[in-house]
mmCIF file of C-alpha atoms in Angstrom:
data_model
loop_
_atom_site.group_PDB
_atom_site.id
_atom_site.type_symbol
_atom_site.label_atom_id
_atom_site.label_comp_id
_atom_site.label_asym_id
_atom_site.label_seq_id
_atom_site.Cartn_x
_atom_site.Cartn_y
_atom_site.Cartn_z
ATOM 1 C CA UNK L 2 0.000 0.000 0.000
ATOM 2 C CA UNK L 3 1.671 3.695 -0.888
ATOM 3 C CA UNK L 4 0.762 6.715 1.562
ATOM 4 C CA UNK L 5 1.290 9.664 -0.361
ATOM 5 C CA UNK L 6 1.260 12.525 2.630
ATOM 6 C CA UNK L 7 4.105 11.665 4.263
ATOM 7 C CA UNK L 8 6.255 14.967 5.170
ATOM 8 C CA UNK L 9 9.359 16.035 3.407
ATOM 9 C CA UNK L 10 7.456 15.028 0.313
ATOM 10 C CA UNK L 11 8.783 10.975 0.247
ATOM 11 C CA UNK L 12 6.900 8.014 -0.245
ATOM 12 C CA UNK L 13 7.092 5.159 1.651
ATOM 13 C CA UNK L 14 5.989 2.314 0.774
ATOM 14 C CA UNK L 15 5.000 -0.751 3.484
ATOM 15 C CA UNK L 16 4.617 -3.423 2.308
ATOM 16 C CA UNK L 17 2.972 -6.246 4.355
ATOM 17 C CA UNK L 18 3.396 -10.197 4.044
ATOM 18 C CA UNK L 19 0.515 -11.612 3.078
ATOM 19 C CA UNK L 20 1.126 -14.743 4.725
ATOM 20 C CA UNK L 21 1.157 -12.467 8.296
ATOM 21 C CA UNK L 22 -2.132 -10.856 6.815
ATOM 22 C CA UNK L 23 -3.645 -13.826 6.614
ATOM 23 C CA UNK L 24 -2.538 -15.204 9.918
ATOM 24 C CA UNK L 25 -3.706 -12.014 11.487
ATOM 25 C CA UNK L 26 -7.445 -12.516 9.957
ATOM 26 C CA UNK L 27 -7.886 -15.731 10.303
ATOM 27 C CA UNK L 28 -7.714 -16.790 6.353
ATOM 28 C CA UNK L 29 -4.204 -18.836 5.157
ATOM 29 C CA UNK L 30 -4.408 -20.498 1.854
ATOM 30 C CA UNK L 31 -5.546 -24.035 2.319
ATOM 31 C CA UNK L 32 -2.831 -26.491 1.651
ATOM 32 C CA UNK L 33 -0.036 -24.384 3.313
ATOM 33 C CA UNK L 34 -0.681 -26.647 6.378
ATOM 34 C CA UNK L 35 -0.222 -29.933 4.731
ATOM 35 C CA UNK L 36 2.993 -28.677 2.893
ATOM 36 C CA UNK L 37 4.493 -28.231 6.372
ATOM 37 C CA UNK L 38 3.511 -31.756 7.608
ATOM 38 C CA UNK L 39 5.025 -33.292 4.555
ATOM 39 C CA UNK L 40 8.349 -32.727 5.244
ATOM 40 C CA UNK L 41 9.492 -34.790 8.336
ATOM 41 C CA UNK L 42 7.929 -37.582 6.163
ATOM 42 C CA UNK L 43 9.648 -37.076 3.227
ATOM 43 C CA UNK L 44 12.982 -36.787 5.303
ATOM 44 C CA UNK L 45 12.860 -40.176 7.296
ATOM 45 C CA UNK L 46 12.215 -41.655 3.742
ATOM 46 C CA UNK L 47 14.670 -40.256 1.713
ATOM 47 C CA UNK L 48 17.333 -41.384 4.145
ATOM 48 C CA UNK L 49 16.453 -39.131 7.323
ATOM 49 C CA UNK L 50 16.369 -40.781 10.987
ATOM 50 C CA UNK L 51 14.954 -44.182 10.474
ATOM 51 C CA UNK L 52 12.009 -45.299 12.867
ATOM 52 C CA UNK L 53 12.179 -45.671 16.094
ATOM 53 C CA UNK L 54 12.916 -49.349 17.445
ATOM 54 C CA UNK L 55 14.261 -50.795 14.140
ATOM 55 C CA UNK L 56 18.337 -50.406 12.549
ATOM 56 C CA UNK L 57 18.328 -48.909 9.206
ATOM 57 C CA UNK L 58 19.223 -52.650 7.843
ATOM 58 C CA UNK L 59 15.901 -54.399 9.055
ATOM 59 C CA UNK L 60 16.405 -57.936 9.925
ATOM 60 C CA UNK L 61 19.632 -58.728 8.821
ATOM 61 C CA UNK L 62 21.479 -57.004 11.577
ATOM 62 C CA UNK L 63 19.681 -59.570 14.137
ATOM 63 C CA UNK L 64 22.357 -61.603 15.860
ATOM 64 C CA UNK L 65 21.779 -65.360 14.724
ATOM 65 C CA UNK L 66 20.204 -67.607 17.450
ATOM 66 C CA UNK L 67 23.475 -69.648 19.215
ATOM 67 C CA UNK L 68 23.327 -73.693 18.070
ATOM 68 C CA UNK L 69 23.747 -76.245 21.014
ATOM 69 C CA UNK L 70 26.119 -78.865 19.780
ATOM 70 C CA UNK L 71 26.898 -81.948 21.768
ATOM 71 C CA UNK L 72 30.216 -84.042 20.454
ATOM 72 C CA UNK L 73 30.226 -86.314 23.285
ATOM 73 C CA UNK L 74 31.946 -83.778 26.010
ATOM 74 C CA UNK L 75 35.704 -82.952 26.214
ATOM 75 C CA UNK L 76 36.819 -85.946 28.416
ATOM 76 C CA UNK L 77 35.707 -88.311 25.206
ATOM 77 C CA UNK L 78 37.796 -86.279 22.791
ATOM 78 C CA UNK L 79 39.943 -88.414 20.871
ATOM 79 C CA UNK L 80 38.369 -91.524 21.647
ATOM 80 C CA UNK L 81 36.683 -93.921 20.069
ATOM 81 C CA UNK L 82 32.840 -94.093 21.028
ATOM 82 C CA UNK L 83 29.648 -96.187 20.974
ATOM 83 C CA UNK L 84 25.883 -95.531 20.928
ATOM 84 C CA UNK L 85 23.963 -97.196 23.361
ATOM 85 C CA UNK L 86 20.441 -97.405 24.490
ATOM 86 C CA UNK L 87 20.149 -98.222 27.993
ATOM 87 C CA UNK L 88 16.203 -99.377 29.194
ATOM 88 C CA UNK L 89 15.384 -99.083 32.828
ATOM 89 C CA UNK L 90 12.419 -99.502 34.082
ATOM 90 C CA UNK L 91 10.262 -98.323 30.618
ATOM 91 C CA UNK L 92 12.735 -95.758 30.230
ATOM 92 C CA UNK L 93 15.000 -95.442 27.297
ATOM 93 C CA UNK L 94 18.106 -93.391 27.241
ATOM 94 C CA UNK L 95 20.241 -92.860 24.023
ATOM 95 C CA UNK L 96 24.223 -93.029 25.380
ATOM 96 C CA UNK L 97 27.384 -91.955 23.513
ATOM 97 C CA UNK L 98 30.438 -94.199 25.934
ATOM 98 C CA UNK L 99 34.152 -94.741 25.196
ATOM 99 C CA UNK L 100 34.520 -98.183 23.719
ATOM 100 C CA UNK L 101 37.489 -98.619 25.803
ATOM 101 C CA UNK L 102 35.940 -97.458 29.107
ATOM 102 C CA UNK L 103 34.937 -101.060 31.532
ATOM 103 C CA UNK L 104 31.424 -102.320 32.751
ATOM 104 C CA UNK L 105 32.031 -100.431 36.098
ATOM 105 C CA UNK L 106 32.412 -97.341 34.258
ATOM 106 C CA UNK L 107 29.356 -97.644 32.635
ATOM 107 C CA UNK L 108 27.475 -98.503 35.523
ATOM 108 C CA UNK L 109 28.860 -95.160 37.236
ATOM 109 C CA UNK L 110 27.628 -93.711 34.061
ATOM 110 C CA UNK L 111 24.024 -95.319 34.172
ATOM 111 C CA UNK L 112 24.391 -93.964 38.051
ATOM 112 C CA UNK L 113 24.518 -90.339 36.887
ATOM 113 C CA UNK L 114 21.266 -91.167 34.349
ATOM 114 C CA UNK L 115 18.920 -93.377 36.694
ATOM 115 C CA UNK L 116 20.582 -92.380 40.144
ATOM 116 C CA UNK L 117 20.773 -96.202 40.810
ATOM 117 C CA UNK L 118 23.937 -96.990 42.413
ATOM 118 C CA UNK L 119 25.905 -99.425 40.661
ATOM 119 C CA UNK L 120 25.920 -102.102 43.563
ATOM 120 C CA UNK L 121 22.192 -101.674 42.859
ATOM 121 C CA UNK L 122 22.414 -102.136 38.987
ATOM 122 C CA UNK L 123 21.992 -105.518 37.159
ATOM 123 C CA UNK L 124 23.271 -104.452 34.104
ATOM 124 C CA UNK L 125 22.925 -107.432 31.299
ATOM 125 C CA UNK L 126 24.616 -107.365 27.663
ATOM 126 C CA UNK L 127 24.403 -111.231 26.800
ATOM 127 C CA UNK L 128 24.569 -112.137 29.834
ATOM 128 C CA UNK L 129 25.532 -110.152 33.092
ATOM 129 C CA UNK L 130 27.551 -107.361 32.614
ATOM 130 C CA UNK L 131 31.233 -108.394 33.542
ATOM 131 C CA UNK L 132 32.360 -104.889 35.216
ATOM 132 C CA UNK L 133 36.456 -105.415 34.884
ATOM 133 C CA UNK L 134 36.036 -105.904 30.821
ATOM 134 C CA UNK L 135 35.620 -103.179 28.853
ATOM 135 C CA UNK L 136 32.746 -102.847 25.888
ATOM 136 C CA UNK L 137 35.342 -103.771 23.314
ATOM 137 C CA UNK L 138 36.297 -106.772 24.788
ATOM 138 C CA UNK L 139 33.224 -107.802 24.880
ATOM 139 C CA UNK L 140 32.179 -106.678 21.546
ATOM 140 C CA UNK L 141 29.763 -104.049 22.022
ATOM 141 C CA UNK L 142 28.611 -102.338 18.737
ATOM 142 C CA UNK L 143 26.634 -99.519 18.077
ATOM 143 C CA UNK L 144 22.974 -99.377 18.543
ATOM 144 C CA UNK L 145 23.305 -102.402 21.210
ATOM 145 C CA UNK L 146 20.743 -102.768 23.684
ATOM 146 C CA UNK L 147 22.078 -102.592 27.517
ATOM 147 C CA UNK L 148 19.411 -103.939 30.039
ATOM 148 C CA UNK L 149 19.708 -102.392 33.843
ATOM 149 C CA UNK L 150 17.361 -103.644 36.466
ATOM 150 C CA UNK L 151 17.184 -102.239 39.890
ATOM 151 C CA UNK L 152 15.115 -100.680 42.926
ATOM 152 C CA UNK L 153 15.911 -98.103 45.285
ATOM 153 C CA UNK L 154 17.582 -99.289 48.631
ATOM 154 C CA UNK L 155 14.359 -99.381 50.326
ATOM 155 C CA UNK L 156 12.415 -101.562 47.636
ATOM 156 C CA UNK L 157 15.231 -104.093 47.583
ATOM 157 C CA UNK L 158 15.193 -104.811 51.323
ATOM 158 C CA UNK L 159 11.735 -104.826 50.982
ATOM 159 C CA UNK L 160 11.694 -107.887 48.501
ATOM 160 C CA UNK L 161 15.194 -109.066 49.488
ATOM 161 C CA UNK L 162 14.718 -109.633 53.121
ATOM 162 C CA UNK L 163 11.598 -112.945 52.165
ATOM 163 C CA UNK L 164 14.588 -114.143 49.761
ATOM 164 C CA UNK L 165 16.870 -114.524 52.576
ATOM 165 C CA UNK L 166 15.108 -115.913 54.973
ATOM 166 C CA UNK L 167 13.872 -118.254 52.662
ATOM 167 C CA UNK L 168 18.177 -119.251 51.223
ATOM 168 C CA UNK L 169 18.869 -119.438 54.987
ATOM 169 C CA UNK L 170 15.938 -121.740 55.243
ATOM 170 C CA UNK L 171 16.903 -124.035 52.528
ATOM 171 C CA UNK L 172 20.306 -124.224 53.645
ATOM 172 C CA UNK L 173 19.150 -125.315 56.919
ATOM 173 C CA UNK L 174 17.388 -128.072 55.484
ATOM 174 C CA UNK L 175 19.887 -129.030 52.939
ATOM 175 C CA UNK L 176 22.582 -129.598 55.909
ATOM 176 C CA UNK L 177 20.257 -131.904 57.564
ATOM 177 C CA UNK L 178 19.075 -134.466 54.675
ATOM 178 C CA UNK L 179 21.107 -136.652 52.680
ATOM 179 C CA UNK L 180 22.860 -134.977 49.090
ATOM 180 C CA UNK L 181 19.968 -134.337 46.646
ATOM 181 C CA UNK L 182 21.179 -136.239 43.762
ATOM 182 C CA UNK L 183 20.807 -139.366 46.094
ATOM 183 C CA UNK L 184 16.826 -138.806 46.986
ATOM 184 C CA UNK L 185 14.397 -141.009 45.505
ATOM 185 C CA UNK L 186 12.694 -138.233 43.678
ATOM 186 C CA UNK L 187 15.820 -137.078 41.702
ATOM 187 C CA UNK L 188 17.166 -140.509 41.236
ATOM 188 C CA UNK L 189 14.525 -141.572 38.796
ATOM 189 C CA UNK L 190 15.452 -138.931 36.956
ATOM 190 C CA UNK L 191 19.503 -138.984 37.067
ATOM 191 C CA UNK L 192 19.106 -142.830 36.663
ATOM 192 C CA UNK L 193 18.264 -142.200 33.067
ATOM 193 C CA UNK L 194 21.602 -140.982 32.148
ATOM 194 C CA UNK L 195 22.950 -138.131 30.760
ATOM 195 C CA UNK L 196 20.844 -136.808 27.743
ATOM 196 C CA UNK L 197 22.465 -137.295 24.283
ATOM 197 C CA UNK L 198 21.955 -133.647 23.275
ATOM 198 C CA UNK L 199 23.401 -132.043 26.705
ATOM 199 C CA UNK L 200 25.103 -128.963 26.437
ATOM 200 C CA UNK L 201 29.089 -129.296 26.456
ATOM 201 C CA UNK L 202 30.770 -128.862 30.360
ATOM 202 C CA UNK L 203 33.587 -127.079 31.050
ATOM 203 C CA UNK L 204 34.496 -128.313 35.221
ATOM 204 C CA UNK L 205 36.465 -125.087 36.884
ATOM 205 C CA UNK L 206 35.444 -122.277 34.587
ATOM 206 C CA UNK L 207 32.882 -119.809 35.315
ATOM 207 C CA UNK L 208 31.279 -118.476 32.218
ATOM 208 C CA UNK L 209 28.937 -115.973 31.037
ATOM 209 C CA UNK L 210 25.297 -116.793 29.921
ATOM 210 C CA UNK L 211 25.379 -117.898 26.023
ATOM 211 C CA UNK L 212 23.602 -116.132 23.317
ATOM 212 C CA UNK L 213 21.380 -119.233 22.698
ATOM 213 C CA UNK L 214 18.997 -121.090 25.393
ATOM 214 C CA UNK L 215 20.494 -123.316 27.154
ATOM 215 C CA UNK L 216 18.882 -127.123 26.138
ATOM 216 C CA UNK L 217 19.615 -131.062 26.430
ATOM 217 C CA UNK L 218 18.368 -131.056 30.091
ATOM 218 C CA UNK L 219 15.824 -132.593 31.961
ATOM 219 C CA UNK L 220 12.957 -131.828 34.524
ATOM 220 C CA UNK L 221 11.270 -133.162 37.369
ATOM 221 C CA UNK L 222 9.197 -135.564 34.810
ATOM 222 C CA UNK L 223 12.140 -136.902 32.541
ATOM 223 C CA UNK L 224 11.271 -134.568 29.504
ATOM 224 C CA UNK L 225 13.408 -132.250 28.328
ATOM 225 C CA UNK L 226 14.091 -128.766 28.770
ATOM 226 C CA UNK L 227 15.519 -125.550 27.634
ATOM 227 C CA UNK L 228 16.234 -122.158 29.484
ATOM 228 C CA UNK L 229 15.883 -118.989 27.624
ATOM 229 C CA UNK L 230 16.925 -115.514 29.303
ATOM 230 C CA UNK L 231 14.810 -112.400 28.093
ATOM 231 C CA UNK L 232 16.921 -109.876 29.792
ATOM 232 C CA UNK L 233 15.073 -107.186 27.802
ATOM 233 C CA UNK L 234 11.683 -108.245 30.029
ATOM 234 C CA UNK L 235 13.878 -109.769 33.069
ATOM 235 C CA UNK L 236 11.883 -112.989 31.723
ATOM 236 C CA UNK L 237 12.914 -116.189 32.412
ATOM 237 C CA UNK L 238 11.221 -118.376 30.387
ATOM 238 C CA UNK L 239 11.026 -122.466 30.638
ATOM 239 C CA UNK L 240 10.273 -124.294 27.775
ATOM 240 C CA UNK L 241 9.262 -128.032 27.125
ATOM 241 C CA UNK L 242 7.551 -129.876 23.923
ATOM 242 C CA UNK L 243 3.979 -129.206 25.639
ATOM 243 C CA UNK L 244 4.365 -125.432 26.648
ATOM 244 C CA UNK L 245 6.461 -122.597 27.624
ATOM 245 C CA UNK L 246 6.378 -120.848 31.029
ATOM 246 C CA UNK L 247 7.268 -116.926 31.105
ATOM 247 C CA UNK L 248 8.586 -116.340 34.523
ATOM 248 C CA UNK L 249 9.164 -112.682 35.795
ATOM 249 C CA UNK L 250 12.960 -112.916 37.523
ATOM 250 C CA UNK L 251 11.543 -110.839 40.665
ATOM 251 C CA UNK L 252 9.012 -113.732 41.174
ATOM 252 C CA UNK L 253 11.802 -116.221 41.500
ATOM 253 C CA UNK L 254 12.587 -116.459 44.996
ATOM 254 C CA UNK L 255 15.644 -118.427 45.102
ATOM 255 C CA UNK L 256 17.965 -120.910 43.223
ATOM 256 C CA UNK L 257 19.193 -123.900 44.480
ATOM 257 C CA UNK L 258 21.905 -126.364 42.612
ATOM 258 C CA UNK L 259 24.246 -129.447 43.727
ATOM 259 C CA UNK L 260 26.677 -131.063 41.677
ATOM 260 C CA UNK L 261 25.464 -134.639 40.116
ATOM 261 C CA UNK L 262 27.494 -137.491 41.720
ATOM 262 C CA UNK L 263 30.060 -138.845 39.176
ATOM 263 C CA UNK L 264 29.278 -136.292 36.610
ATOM 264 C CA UNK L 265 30.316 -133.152 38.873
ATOM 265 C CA UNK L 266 30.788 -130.821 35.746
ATOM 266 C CA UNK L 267 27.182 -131.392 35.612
ATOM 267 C CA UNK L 268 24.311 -129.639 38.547
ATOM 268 C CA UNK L 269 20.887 -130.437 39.294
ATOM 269 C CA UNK L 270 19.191 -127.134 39.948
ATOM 270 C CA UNK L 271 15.415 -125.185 41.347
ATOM 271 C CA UNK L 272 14.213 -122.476 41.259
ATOM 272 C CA UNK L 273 11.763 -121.451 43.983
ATOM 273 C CA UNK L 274 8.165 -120.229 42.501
ATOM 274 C CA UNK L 275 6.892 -120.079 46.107
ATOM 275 C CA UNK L 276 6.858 -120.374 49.499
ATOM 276 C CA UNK L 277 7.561 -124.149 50.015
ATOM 277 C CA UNK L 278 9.766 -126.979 48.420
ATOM 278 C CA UNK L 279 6.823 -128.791 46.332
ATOM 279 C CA UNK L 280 7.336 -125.064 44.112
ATOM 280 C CA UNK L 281 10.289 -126.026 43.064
ATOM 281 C CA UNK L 282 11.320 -126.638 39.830
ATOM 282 C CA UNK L 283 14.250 -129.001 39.391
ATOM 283 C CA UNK L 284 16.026 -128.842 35.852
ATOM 284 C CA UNK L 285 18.857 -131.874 35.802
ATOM 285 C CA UNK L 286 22.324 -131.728 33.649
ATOM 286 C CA UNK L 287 23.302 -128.061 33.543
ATOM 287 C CA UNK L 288 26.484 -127.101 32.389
ATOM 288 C CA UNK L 289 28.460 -126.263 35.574
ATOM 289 C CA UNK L 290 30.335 -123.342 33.765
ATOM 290 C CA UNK L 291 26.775 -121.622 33.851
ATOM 291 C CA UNK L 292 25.311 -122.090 37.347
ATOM 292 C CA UNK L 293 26.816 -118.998 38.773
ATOM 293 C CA UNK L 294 25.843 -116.803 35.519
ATOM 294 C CA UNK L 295 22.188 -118.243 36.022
ATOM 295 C CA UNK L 296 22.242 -117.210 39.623
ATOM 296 C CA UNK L 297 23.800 -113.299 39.652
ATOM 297 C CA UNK L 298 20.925 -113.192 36.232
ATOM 298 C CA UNK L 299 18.152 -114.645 38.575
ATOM 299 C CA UNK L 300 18.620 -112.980 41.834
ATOM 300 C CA UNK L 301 21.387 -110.050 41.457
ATOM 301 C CA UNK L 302 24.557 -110.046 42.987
ATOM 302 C CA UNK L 303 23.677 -107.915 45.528
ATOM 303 C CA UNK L 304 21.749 -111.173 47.029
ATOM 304 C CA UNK L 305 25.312 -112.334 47.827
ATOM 305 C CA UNK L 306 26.934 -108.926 50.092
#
């Protein structure tokens, strides 16, 4: 706007922003305020400051999750190693073990998985576990099967303590009579001879449980009869031509054997189903390099201590 009476004869000329104009009555151009808003946006996408809570990479700067890797722990470095799976009562457990290391190394092992302690542990590979071998010597292979049975302390002296009263009971009686193999009931059976198909005897020699049942024997009756160990049930199971009995080893109470007369590499043997003698049941001509084996299978060695 020009003001032309201004004194001295000038002009001046004020000139007012219209944008202040317009702010002072009230009337800005429409779209002014959305110009202003626009920019911040435009910034943080053309390479501004990136949103909050994220890194201008996205994902990829993420640290990758950390991978667990088991190699069979530091102390089995170097060595040469075996899978196992050890059952226990239902329960299966997958086991990487040195090759080299012995039986009572694995049962200290089996310890630390079941909390059994080994003079608890019937541990049975073919037979019972011999502790001072090691699993090479006794040709362990991958993917083997190694049976443990056991009960805590207080459920083996609760079964035990019937078993040893009954072995002290037996003993008792067996000091008093005459040798078995000379009582009327055992010499109709011994009187037949020895079976052709008996199982070779080896007389001073303890040995382990064969892979095979064990067969060419006798029972109480004259017919034969074979043994078969299902250490993966803790079965015992006794077979003749008619039928075969499936015993469970913790229902065997104990087992009783004398050498034959004049074939000592040879034992007559029971095992006791129940409370009295008439449950026995006597198998004749068993391989006296097995009678021990049959017994720590049967009962545990912890019947022994």
């Amino acid at each position: 706007r020009v003001f032309p009476s201004v004194p001295g004869g000038r002009l001046y000329t004020i000139i007012m922003a219209a944008a202040a104009s317009a702010a002072a009555d009230g009337t800005a151009e429409p779209g002014m305020e959305a110009e202003v808003q626009e920019l911040p946006l435009g910034c943080g996408g053309e390479g501004g400051s990136p949103a909050a809570g994220r890194s201008p990479e996205g994902d990829e700067r993420r640290d990758p999750p950390q991978a667990s890797v088991s190699n069979g722990g530091d102390a089995e470095s170097g060595k040469e190693l075996v899978e196992l799976k050890v059952i226990w009562n239902k329960n299966k457990y997958d086991v990487k073990f040195c090759l080299d290391s012995t039986g009572a190394e694995l049962k200290q092992k089996i310890h630390s998985l079941t909390g059994l302690p080994p003079a608890m542990q019937k541990v049975m590979f073919k037979g019972l576990l011999p502790e001072e071998k090691t699993l090479r010597e006794i040709k362990v292979t991958n993917g083997a099967k190694i049976m443990v049975v056991g009960s805590t302390i207080n459920d083996v002296l609760a079964v035990n303590t019937p078993k040893e009263a009954a072995q002290q009971e037996v003993k008792a009686e067996e000091n008093k009579k005459e040798p078995l193999c000379r009582q009327k009931q055992h010499r109709k059976v011994l009187d037949k001879g020895k079976p052709d198909d008996v199982m070779p005897s080896v007389k001073g020699v303890q040995e382990r449980l064969p892979t095979v049942p064990l067969s060419g024997m006798y029972n109480k009756s004259g017919g034969k009869v074979r043994l078969t160990f299902k250490l993966e049930q803790d079965q015992l199971w006794i077979g003749t031509k008619e039928r075969t009995e499936k015993l469970p080893m913790g229902s065997i109470k104990n087992v009783v054997s004398e050498p034959i007369e004049g074939h000592e590499d040879y034992h007559m043997m029971a095992f006791q189903l129940g409370p009295t003698e008439a449950s026995y049941y006597w198998v004749y001509w068993v391989p006296t390099q097995y009678v021990d084996a049959i017994k720590d299978t049967v009962l545990g060695k912890w019947q022994y201590f």
